């Protein structure tokens, strides 16, 4: 399984199905003007090497203190029509509280049509630091 996470401000889906990632954070680094505070963040994730089929997913953001940001994770579903095609899932924007600089992680759990867990792991992280 190969998982790539891209962090951005917002994902917009057009009428033709294309997705626009707005405000992508290159190098998985975000600078903010004030800490403590909060940031708004979206995670767009590409999962490769899944067998064809229907999957349900659950995504949750974790603060630098490794605590769950929202009491309710983001839920959705995706259909992989061919094993050589990736599954694309995204969640956000989430408001993530920061009391200190550190890594914000996004956890992704995917289950197949039989409710068997395919994987449940951190899909990526972004470092948030104070602007100098």
Short mmCIF file of N, CA, C and O in Angstrom, two decimals:
data_model
loop_
_atom_site.label_atom_id
_atom_site.label_comp_id
_atom_site.label_asym_id
_atom_site.label_seq_id
_atom_site.Cartn_x
_atom_site.Cartn_y
_atom_site.Cartn_z
N UNK A 1 0.85 -1.17 0.00
CA UNK A 1 0.00 0.00 0.00
C UNK A 1 0.89 1.24 0.00
O UNK A 1 1.80 1.33 0.82
N UNK A 2 0.64 2.14 -0.90
CA UNK A 2 1.40 3.38 -0.97
C UNK A 2 0.43 4.54 -0.75
O UNK A 2 -0.56 4.66 -1.47
N UNK A 3 0.73 5.38 0.24
CA UNK A 3 -0.17 6.48 0.62
C UNK A 3 0.59 7.79 0.52
O UNK A 3 1.68 7.93 1.07
N UNK A 4 0.01 8.76 -0.22
CA UNK A 4 0.57 10.10 -0.34
C UNK A 4 -0.45 11.10 0.17
O UNK A 4 -1.60 11.12 -0.29
N UNK A 5 -0.05 11.93 1.12
CA UNK A 5 -0.93 12.98 1.65
C UNK A 5 -0.43 14.33 1.19
O UNK A 5 0.77 14.61 1.23
N UNK A 6 -1.35 15.16 0.73
CA UNK A 6 -1.08 16.55 0.36
C UNK A 6 -1.92 17.42 1.27
O UNK A 6 -3.13 17.20 1.40
N UNK A 7 -1.29 18.42 1.88
CA UNK A 7 -2.00 19.32 2.78
C UNK A 7 -2.23 20.65 2.08
O UNK A 7 -1.35 21.18 1.41
N UNK A 8 -3.45 21.19 2.25
CA UNK A 8 -3.81 22.43 1.60
C UNK A 8 -4.88 23.13 2.43
O UNK A 8 -5.32 22.63 3.46
N UNK A 9 -5.29 24.31 1.94
CA UNK A 9 -6.35 25.06 2.63
C UNK A 9 -7.73 24.49 2.33
O UNK A 9 -8.58 24.43 3.20
N UNK A 10 -7.94 24.09 1.06
CA UNK A 10 -9.28 23.70 0.64
C UNK A 10 -9.22 22.83 -0.60
O UNK A 10 -8.34 23.01 -1.45
N UNK A 11 -10.15 21.90 -0.74
CA UNK A 11 -10.33 21.11 -1.96
C UNK A 11 -11.70 21.47 -2.51
O UNK A 11 -12.70 21.42 -1.79
N UNK A 12 -11.72 21.85 -3.76
CA UNK A 12 -12.99 22.18 -4.43
C UNK A 12 -13.20 21.20 -5.57
O UNK A 12 -12.31 21.00 -6.38
N UNK A 13 -14.38 20.59 -5.63
CA UNK A 13 -14.70 19.66 -6.71
C UNK A 13 -15.59 20.36 -7.73
O UNK A 13 -16.63 20.93 -7.38
N UNK A 14 -15.15 20.35 -8.99
CA UNK A 14 -15.89 20.99 -10.06
C UNK A 14 -17.01 20.08 -10.56
O UNK A 14 -17.04 18.89 -10.23
N UNK A 15 -17.92 20.62 -11.37
CA UNK A 15 -19.05 19.84 -11.91
C UNK A 15 -18.58 18.65 -12.74
O UNK A 15 -19.27 17.63 -12.81
N UNK A 16 -17.41 18.77 -13.38
CA UNK A 16 -16.91 17.67 -14.22
C UNK A 16 -16.10 16.65 -13.43
O UNK A 16 -15.53 15.74 -14.01
N UNK A 17 -16.03 16.78 -12.11
CA UNK A 17 -15.34 15.82 -11.27
C UNK A 17 -13.89 16.17 -10.95
O UNK A 17 -13.29 15.54 -10.09
N UNK A 18 -13.33 17.16 -11.65
CA UNK A 18 -11.95 17.56 -11.33
C UNK A 18 -11.90 18.19 -9.95
O UNK A 18 -12.85 18.81 -9.50
N UNK A 19 -10.77 18.01 -9.29
CA UNK A 19 -10.58 18.59 -7.97
C UNK A 19 -9.50 19.65 -8.02
O UNK A 19 -8.43 19.43 -8.60
N UNK A 20 -9.78 20.78 -7.39
CA UNK A 20 -8.81 21.86 -7.27
C UNK A 20 -8.29 21.88 -5.84
O UNK A 20 -9.09 21.97 -4.90
N UNK A 21 -6.99 21.79 -5.69
CA UNK A 21 -6.37 21.92 -4.38
C UNK A 21 -5.92 23.36 -4.25
O UNK A 21 -5.08 23.83 -5.02
N UNK A 22 -6.47 24.07 -3.28
CA UNK A 22 -6.21 25.49 -3.11
C UNK A 22 -5.30 25.68 -1.90
O UNK A 22 -5.58 25.18 -0.81
N UNK A 23 -4.23 26.43 -2.11
CA UNK A 23 -3.31 26.73 -1.02
C UNK A 23 -2.51 25.53 -0.57
O UNK A 23 -2.44 25.23 0.62
N UNK A 24 -1.85 24.82 -1.50
CA UNK A 24 -1.05 23.64 -1.16
C UNK A 24 0.20 24.07 -0.39
O UNK A 24 0.86 25.04 -0.75
N UNK A 25 0.52 23.32 0.67
CA UNK A 25 1.70 23.60 1.49
C UNK A 25 2.86 22.75 1.00
O UNK A 25 2.93 21.55 1.28
N UNK A 26 3.80 23.35 0.24
CA UNK A 26 4.93 22.57 -0.27
C UNK A 26 5.86 22.14 0.87
O UNK A 26 6.03 22.85 1.84
N UNK A 27 6.40 20.95 0.72
CA UNK A 27 7.33 20.44 1.72
C UNK A 27 6.68 20.08 3.03
O UNK A 27 7.37 19.85 4.03
N UNK A 28 5.34 20.05 3.06
CA UNK A 28 4.61 19.72 4.28
C UNK A 28 5.04 20.59 5.46
O UNK A 28 5.26 20.10 6.58
N UNK A 29 5.15 21.91 5.18
CA UNK A 29 5.50 22.88 6.21
C UNK A 29 4.52 24.05 6.12
O UNK A 29 4.25 24.56 5.03
N UNK A 30 4.00 24.48 7.26
CA UNK A 30 3.09 25.62 7.33
C UNK A 30 3.65 26.60 8.35
O UNK A 30 4.05 26.20 9.45
N UNK A 31 3.68 27.88 7.98
CA UNK A 31 4.11 28.92 8.91
C UNK A 31 2.90 29.74 9.31
O UNK A 31 2.10 30.13 8.46
N UNK A 32 2.78 30.00 10.60
CA UNK A 32 1.68 30.80 11.11
C UNK A 32 2.22 31.99 11.88
O UNK A 32 3.35 31.97 12.36
N UNK A 33 1.40 33.03 11.99
CA UNK A 33 1.86 34.24 12.66
C UNK A 33 1.73 34.17 14.16
O UNK A 33 2.41 34.90 14.88
N UNK A 34 0.87 33.27 14.66
CA UNK A 34 0.62 33.26 16.09
C UNK A 34 0.47 31.83 16.62
O UNK A 34 -0.31 31.05 16.11
N UNK A 35 1.23 31.53 17.65
CA UNK A 35 1.08 30.28 18.41
C UNK A 35 1.15 30.68 19.87
O UNK A 35 2.10 31.36 20.27
N UNK A 36 0.20 30.35 20.71
CA UNK A 36 -0.95 29.47 20.48
C UNK A 36 -1.99 30.12 19.58
O UNK A 36 -2.06 31.32 19.44
N UNK A 37 -2.78 29.25 18.98
CA UNK A 37 -3.83 29.66 18.07
C UNK A 37 -4.40 28.42 17.40
O UNK A 37 -4.32 27.32 17.95
N UNK A 38 -4.96 28.61 16.23
CA UNK A 38 -5.46 27.45 15.49
C UNK A 38 -5.24 27.67 14.00
O UNK A 38 -5.07 28.80 13.55
N UNK A 39 -5.18 26.58 13.27
CA UNK A 39 -5.02 26.62 11.82
C UNK A 39 -6.16 25.84 11.19
O UNK A 39 -6.72 24.93 11.80
N UNK A 40 -6.48 26.19 9.95
CA UNK A 40 -7.49 25.47 9.18
C UNK A 40 -6.74 24.69 8.11
O UNK A 40 -5.90 25.24 7.40
N UNK A 41 -7.05 23.41 8.01
CA UNK A 41 -6.24 22.51 7.20
C UNK A 41 -7.12 21.44 6.55
O UNK A 41 -8.06 20.94 7.16
N UNK A 42 -6.78 21.09 5.30
CA UNK A 42 -7.44 20.01 4.58
C UNK A 42 -6.37 19.01 4.17
O UNK A 42 -5.27 19.40 3.80
N UNK A 43 -6.71 17.73 4.23
CA UNK A 43 -5.80 16.67 3.78
C UNK A 43 -6.42 15.98 2.57
O UNK A 43 -7.58 15.55 2.62
N UNK A 44 -5.67 15.89 1.48
CA UNK A 44 -6.06 15.21 0.24
C UNK A 44 -5.12 14.02 0.12
O UNK A 44 -3.90 14.20 0.08
N UNK A 45 -5.68 12.80 0.07
CA UNK A 45 -4.85 11.60 0.15
C UNK A 45 -5.10 10.69 -1.05
O UNK A 45 -6.24 10.43 -1.42
N UNK A 46 -3.99 10.20 -1.61
CA UNK A 46 -4.03 9.25 -2.71
C UNK A 46 -3.50 7.92 -2.18
O UNK A 46 -2.39 7.85 -1.66
N UNK A 47 -4.33 6.86 -2.33
CA UNK A 47 -3.96 5.52 -1.86
C UNK A 47 -3.83 4.62 -3.07
O UNK A 47 -4.76 4.46 -3.84
N UNK A 48 -2.65 4.04 -3.24
CA UNK A 48 -2.40 3.14 -4.37
C UNK A 48 -2.33 1.69 -3.89
O UNK A 48 -2.13 1.43 -2.71
N UNK A 49 -2.47 0.78 -4.84
CA UNK A 49 -2.33 -0.66 -4.60
C UNK A 49 -3.49 -1.28 -3.83
O UNK A 49 -3.31 -2.27 -3.13
N UNK A 50 -4.67 -0.71 -3.97
CA UNK A 50 -5.86 -1.33 -3.39
C UNK A 50 -6.52 -2.22 -4.44
O UNK A 50 -6.58 -1.85 -5.61
N UNK A 51 -7.02 -3.37 -4.05
CA UNK A 51 -7.80 -4.17 -5.01
C UNK A 51 -9.06 -3.41 -5.41
O UNK A 51 -9.56 -2.56 -4.67
N UNK A 52 -9.58 -3.71 -6.59
CA UNK A 52 -10.83 -3.09 -7.03
C UNK A 52 -11.94 -3.41 -6.03
O UNK A 52 -11.97 -4.48 -5.44
N UNK A 53 -12.82 -2.43 -5.82
CA UNK A 53 -13.94 -2.63 -4.91
C UNK A 53 -14.36 -1.35 -4.24
O UNK A 53 -13.79 -0.28 -4.47
N UNK A 54 -15.38 -1.47 -3.41
CA UNK A 54 -15.89 -0.33 -2.65
C UNK A 54 -15.25 -0.30 -1.27
O UNK A 54 -15.11 -1.34 -0.62
N UNK A 55 -14.92 0.90 -0.82
CA UNK A 55 -14.28 1.10 0.47
C UNK A 55 -14.97 2.24 1.21
O UNK A 55 -15.41 3.21 0.60
N UNK A 56 -15.01 2.12 2.51
CA UNK A 56 -15.42 3.21 3.38
C UNK A 56 -14.16 3.74 4.04
O UNK A 56 -13.22 2.99 4.28
N UNK A 57 -14.16 5.04 4.31
CA UNK A 57 -12.99 5.60 4.98
C UNK A 57 -13.41 6.51 6.12
O UNK A 57 -14.52 7.03 6.16
N UNK A 58 -12.47 6.66 7.04
CA UNK A 58 -12.62 7.54 8.19
C UNK A 58 -11.30 8.29 8.32
O UNK A 58 -10.23 7.68 8.33
N UNK A 59 -11.38 9.62 8.38
CA UNK A 59 -10.17 10.44 8.53
C UNK A 59 -10.31 11.30 9.77
O UNK A 59 -11.38 11.82 10.06
N UNK A 60 -9.19 11.46 10.48
CA UNK A 60 -9.18 12.30 11.68
C UNK A 60 -7.85 13.04 11.75
O UNK A 60 -6.81 12.51 11.36
N UNK A 61 -7.91 14.27 12.23
CA UNK A 61 -6.70 15.09 12.41
C UNK A 61 -6.26 14.99 13.86
O UNK A 61 -7.08 14.97 14.78
N UNK A 62 -4.94 14.95 14.05
CA UNK A 62 -4.35 14.89 15.39
C UNK A 62 -3.46 16.12 15.58
O UNK A 62 -2.64 16.44 14.71
N UNK A 63 -3.61 16.79 16.71
CA UNK A 63 -2.82 17.98 17.00
C UNK A 63 -1.38 17.57 17.33
O UNK A 63 -1.09 16.39 17.52
N UNK A 64 -0.46 18.56 17.42
CA UNK A 64 0.92 18.22 17.80
C UNK A 64 1.01 17.51 19.15
O UNK A 64 1.98 16.82 19.42
N UNK A 65 0.01 17.68 19.99
CA UNK A 65 0.01 16.99 21.27
C UNK A 65 -0.58 15.59 21.14
O UNK A 65 -0.87 14.92 22.13
N UNK A 66 -0.78 15.12 19.90
CA UNK A 66 -1.30 13.78 19.57
C UNK A 66 -2.71 13.55 20.09
O UNK A 66 -3.11 12.43 20.35
N UNK A 67 -3.47 14.63 20.21
CA UNK A 67 -4.86 14.47 20.63
C UNK A 67 -5.77 14.66 19.42
O UNK A 67 -5.47 15.44 18.51
N UNK A 68 -6.88 13.95 19.43
CA UNK A 68 -7.85 14.04 18.36
C UNK A 68 -8.41 15.45 18.33
O UNK A 68 -8.80 15.98 19.36
N UNK A 69 -8.45 16.06 17.14
CA UNK A 69 -8.90 17.44 17.02
C UNK A 69 -10.41 17.56 17.12
O UNK A 69 -10.94 18.41 17.79
N UNK A 70 -11.10 16.70 16.44
CA UNK A 70 -12.55 16.77 16.39
C UNK A 70 -13.12 15.50 17.01
O UNK A 70 -12.61 14.41 16.77
N UNK A 71 -14.20 15.62 17.78
CA UNK A 71 -14.79 14.42 18.35
C UNK A 71 -15.39 13.50 17.29
O UNK A 71 -15.56 12.32 17.52
N UNK A 72 -15.70 14.06 16.13
CA UNK A 72 -16.25 13.21 15.06
C UNK A 72 -15.34 13.29 13.83
O UNK A 72 -15.13 14.36 13.28
N UNK A 73 -14.80 12.16 13.42
CA UNK A 73 -13.95 12.15 12.24
C UNK A 73 -14.77 12.37 10.96
O UNK A 73 -16.00 12.38 11.00
N UNK A 74 -14.08 12.53 9.87
CA UNK A 74 -14.72 12.66 8.56
C UNK A 74 -14.93 11.27 7.99
O UNK A 74 -14.03 10.44 8.04
N UNK A 75 -16.11 11.01 7.45
CA UNK A 75 -16.46 9.72 6.88
C UNK A 75 -16.77 9.87 5.39
O UNK A 75 -17.25 10.90 4.96
N UNK A 76 -16.53 8.82 4.63
CA UNK A 76 -16.87 8.83 3.22
C UNK A 76 -16.68 7.45 2.62
O UNK A 76 -16.39 6.48 3.32
N UNK A 77 -16.86 7.39 1.30
CA UNK A 77 -16.66 6.14 0.59
C UNK A 77 -16.01 6.42 -0.75
O UNK A 77 -16.08 7.54 -1.27
N UNK A 78 -15.37 5.40 -1.28
CA UNK A 78 -14.68 5.52 -2.57
C UNK A 78 -14.75 4.17 -3.27
O UNK A 78 -14.76 3.12 -2.62
N UNK A 79 -14.85 4.22 -4.59
CA UNK A 79 -14.91 3.01 -5.40
C UNK A 79 -13.64 2.94 -6.24
O UNK A 79 -13.35 3.84 -7.02
N UNK A 80 -12.87 1.87 -6.08
CA UNK A 80 -11.69 1.63 -6.90
C UNK A 80 -12.14 0.73 -8.05
O UNK A 80 -12.52 -0.41 -7.82
N UNK A 81 -12.12 1.27 -9.28
CA UNK A 81 -12.65 0.51 -10.41
C UNK A 81 -11.62 -0.41 -11.06
O UNK A 81 -11.97 -1.32 -11.80
N UNK A 82 -10.34 -0.16 -10.77
CA UNK A 82 -9.26 -1.00 -11.31
C UNK A 82 -8.10 -0.96 -10.33
O UNK A 82 -7.77 0.10 -9.80
N UNK A 83 -7.43 -2.09 -10.09
CA UNK A 83 -6.36 -2.11 -9.09
C UNK A 83 -5.17 -1.20 -9.41
O UNK A 83 -4.40 -0.86 -8.52
N UNK A 84 -5.02 -0.78 -10.66
CA UNK A 84 -3.93 0.13 -11.02
C UNK A 84 -4.32 1.60 -10.85
O UNK A 84 -3.51 2.49 -11.15
N UNK A 85 -5.53 1.87 -10.41
CA UNK A 85 -6.00 3.24 -10.21
C UNK A 85 -6.02 3.57 -8.72
O UNK A 85 -6.43 2.73 -7.91
N UNK A 86 -5.60 4.77 -8.34
CA UNK A 86 -5.59 5.12 -6.92
C UNK A 86 -6.98 5.49 -6.41
O UNK A 86 -7.85 5.90 -7.17
N UNK A 87 -7.14 5.37 -5.12
CA UNK A 87 -8.32 5.90 -4.43
C UNK A 87 -7.94 7.29 -3.94
O UNK A 87 -6.86 7.49 -3.38
N UNK A 88 -8.82 8.26 -4.16
CA UNK A 88 -8.60 9.63 -3.71
C UNK A 88 -9.63 9.96 -2.64
O UNK A 88 -10.84 9.83 -2.87
N UNK A 89 -9.16 10.37 -1.47
CA UNK A 89 -10.04 10.76 -0.37
C UNK A 89 -9.52 12.07 0.22
O UNK A 89 -8.33 12.36 0.15
N UNK A 90 -10.44 12.86 0.76
CA UNK A 90 -9.99 14.08 1.43
C UNK A 90 -10.94 14.45 2.55
O UNK A 90 -12.08 14.00 2.58
N UNK A 91 -10.43 15.27 3.48
CA UNK A 91 -11.23 15.74 4.60
C UNK A 91 -10.76 17.12 5.01
O UNK A 91 -9.58 17.43 4.93
N UNK A 92 -11.69 17.92 5.42
CA UNK A 92 -11.38 19.26 5.90
C UNK A 92 -12.24 20.29 5.19
O UNK A 92 -13.09 19.93 4.38
N UNK A 93 -12.00 21.54 5.49
CA UNK A 93 -10.96 22.01 6.41
C UNK A 93 -11.32 21.77 7.87
O UNK A 93 -12.46 21.94 8.27
N UNK A 94 -10.32 21.34 8.61
CA UNK A 94 -10.46 21.12 10.05
C UNK A 94 -9.78 22.27 10.77
O UNK A 94 -8.76 22.78 10.32
N UNK A 95 -10.34 22.66 11.88
CA UNK A 95 -9.72 23.68 12.72
C UNK A 95 -8.89 22.95 13.77
O UNK A 95 -9.42 22.22 14.61
N UNK A 96 -7.57 23.14 13.68
CA UNK A 96 -6.65 22.41 14.55
C UNK A 96 -6.04 23.39 15.56
O UNK A 96 -5.34 24.33 15.17
N UNK A 97 -6.28 23.19 16.85
CA UNK A 97 -5.69 24.07 17.86
C UNK A 97 -4.20 23.77 18.04
O UNK A 97 -3.79 22.61 17.99
N UNK A 98 -3.43 24.84 18.22
CA UNK A 98 -1.98 24.70 18.43
C UNK A 98 -1.60 25.43 19.71
O UNK A 98 -1.86 26.61 19.86
N UNK A 99 -0.96 24.72 20.62
CA UNK A 99 -0.42 25.38 21.81
C UNK A 99 1.09 25.54 21.69
O UNK A 99 1.69 26.28 22.45
N UNK A 100 1.68 24.82 20.72
CA UNK A 100 3.12 24.90 20.48
C UNK A 100 3.39 24.44 19.05
O UNK A 100 2.54 23.78 18.43
N UNK A 101 4.55 24.79 18.49
CA UNK A 101 4.89 24.28 17.15
C UNK A 101 4.98 22.76 17.17
O UNK A 101 5.27 22.16 18.21
N UNK A 102 4.71 22.14 16.04
CA UNK A 102 4.82 20.69 15.96
C UNK A 102 4.11 20.12 14.75
O UNK A 102 3.66 20.86 13.87
N UNK A 103 4.02 18.81 14.71
CA UNK A 103 3.42 18.11 13.58
C UNK A 103 1.93 17.88 13.80
O UNK A 103 1.54 17.39 14.86
N UNK A 104 1.14 18.20 12.79
CA UNK A 104 -0.27 17.82 12.75
C UNK A 104 -0.32 16.58 11.85
O UNK A 104 0.21 16.59 10.74
N UNK A 105 -0.95 15.54 12.33
CA UNK A 105 -1.04 14.30 11.57
C UNK A 105 -2.48 14.06 11.13
O UNK A 105 -3.43 14.57 11.75
N UNK A 106 -2.63 13.30 10.06
CA UNK A 106 -3.95 12.86 9.63
C UNK A 106 -3.94 11.33 9.61
O UNK A 106 -3.02 10.71 9.07
N UNK A 107 -4.93 10.74 10.28
CA UNK A 107 -5.06 9.29 10.36
C UNK A 107 -6.14 8.86 9.39
O UNK A 107 -7.20 9.46 9.31
N UNK A 108 -5.87 7.81 8.64
CA UNK A 108 -6.81 7.29 7.66
C UNK A 108 -7.08 5.81 7.96
O UNK A 108 -6.15 5.02 8.11
N UNK A 109 -8.35 5.49 8.07
CA UNK A 109 -8.78 4.10 8.26
C UNK A 109 -9.68 3.75 7.08
O UNK A 109 -10.61 4.49 6.78
N UNK A 110 -9.37 2.65 6.41
CA UNK A 110 -10.20 2.19 5.29
C UNK A 110 -10.68 0.78 5.58
O UNK A 110 -9.92 -0.06 6.07
N UNK A 111 -11.96 0.54 5.27
CA UNK A 111 -12.54 -0.78 5.39
C UNK A 111 -13.13 -1.18 4.05
O UNK A 111 -13.55 -0.33 3.27
N UNK A 112 -13.16 -2.48 3.78
CA UNK A 112 -13.73 -2.94 2.52
C UNK A 112 -15.23 -3.17 2.67
O UNK A 112 -15.82 -2.89 3.72
N UNK A 113 -15.86 -3.70 1.62
CA UNK A 113 -17.31 -3.90 1.62
C UNK A 113 -17.76 -4.87 2.70
O UNK A 113 -18.93 -4.87 3.09
N UNK A 114 -16.85 -5.70 3.21
CA UNK A 114 -17.19 -6.67 4.26
C UNK A 114 -16.87 -6.14 5.66
O UNK A 114 -16.86 -6.89 6.62
N UNK A 115 -16.58 -4.84 5.75
CA UNK A 115 -16.24 -4.16 7.00
C UNK A 115 -14.94 -4.65 7.62
O UNK A 115 -14.72 -4.50 8.81
N UNK A 116 -14.10 -5.27 6.82
CA UNK A 116 -12.77 -5.67 7.29
C UNK A 116 -11.84 -4.47 7.14
O UNK A 116 -11.83 -3.80 6.09
N UNK A 117 -11.03 -4.21 8.15
CA UNK A 117 -10.09 -3.09 8.10
C UNK A 117 -8.98 -3.43 7.13
O UNK A 117 -8.29 -4.45 7.28
N UNK A 118 -8.81 -2.59 6.11
CA UNK A 118 -7.73 -2.75 5.14
C UNK A 118 -6.47 -2.15 5.72
O UNK A 118 -5.39 -2.73 5.64
N UNK A 119 -6.58 -0.97 6.31
CA UNK A 119 -5.49 -0.36 7.07
C UNK A 119 -6.04 0.74 7.95
O UNK A 119 -7.13 1.26 7.72
N UNK A 120 -5.27 1.09 8.97
CA UNK A 120 -5.61 2.15 9.91
C UNK A 120 -4.28 2.72 10.38
O UNK A 120 -3.61 2.11 11.21
N UNK A 121 -3.89 3.85 9.81
CA UNK A 121 -2.56 4.39 10.12
C UNK A 121 -2.51 5.88 9.84
O UNK A 121 -3.40 6.45 9.21
N UNK A 122 -1.44 6.50 10.32
CA UNK A 122 -1.18 7.89 9.99
C UNK A 122 -0.80 7.95 8.52
O UNK A 122 0.10 7.24 8.07
N UNK A 123 -1.54 8.76 7.76
CA UNK A 123 -1.33 8.85 6.31
C UNK A 123 -0.34 9.95 5.95
O UNK A 123 0.20 9.96 4.84
N UNK A 124 -0.10 10.86 6.85
CA UNK A 124 0.85 11.95 6.60
C UNK A 124 0.83 12.96 7.73
O UNK A 124 -0.04 12.91 8.60
N UNK A 125 1.78 13.87 7.69
CA UNK A 125 1.83 14.92 8.71
C UNK A 125 2.44 16.18 8.11
O UNK A 125 3.16 16.12 7.09
N UNK A 126 2.15 17.29 8.73
CA UNK A 126 2.67 18.57 8.29
C UNK A 126 3.22 19.29 9.54
O UNK A 126 2.60 19.24 10.61
N UNK A 127 4.37 19.94 9.38
CA UNK A 127 4.96 20.68 10.50
C UNK A 127 4.42 22.10 10.48
O UNK A 127 4.44 22.77 9.45
N UNK A 128 3.96 22.56 11.64
CA UNK A 128 3.46 23.93 11.78
C UNK A 128 4.38 24.67 12.74
O UNK A 128 4.61 24.23 13.87
N UNK A 129 4.94 25.77 12.24
CA UNK A 129 5.84 26.58 13.06
C UNK A 129 5.48 28.05 12.97
O UNK A 129 4.68 28.45 12.12
N UNK A 130 6.08 28.84 13.82
CA UNK A 130 5.81 30.28 13.86
C UNK A 130 6.70 31.01 12.86
O UNK A 130 7.87 30.71 12.74
N UNK A 131 6.09 31.95 12.13
CA UNK A 131 6.84 32.78 11.20
C UNK A 131 7.88 33.58 11.96
O UNK A 131 7.63 34.03 13.08
N UNK A 132 9.03 33.76 11.33
CA UNK A 132 10.07 34.57 11.99
C UNK A 132 10.26 35.87 11.28
O UNK A 132 9.87 36.09 10.19
#
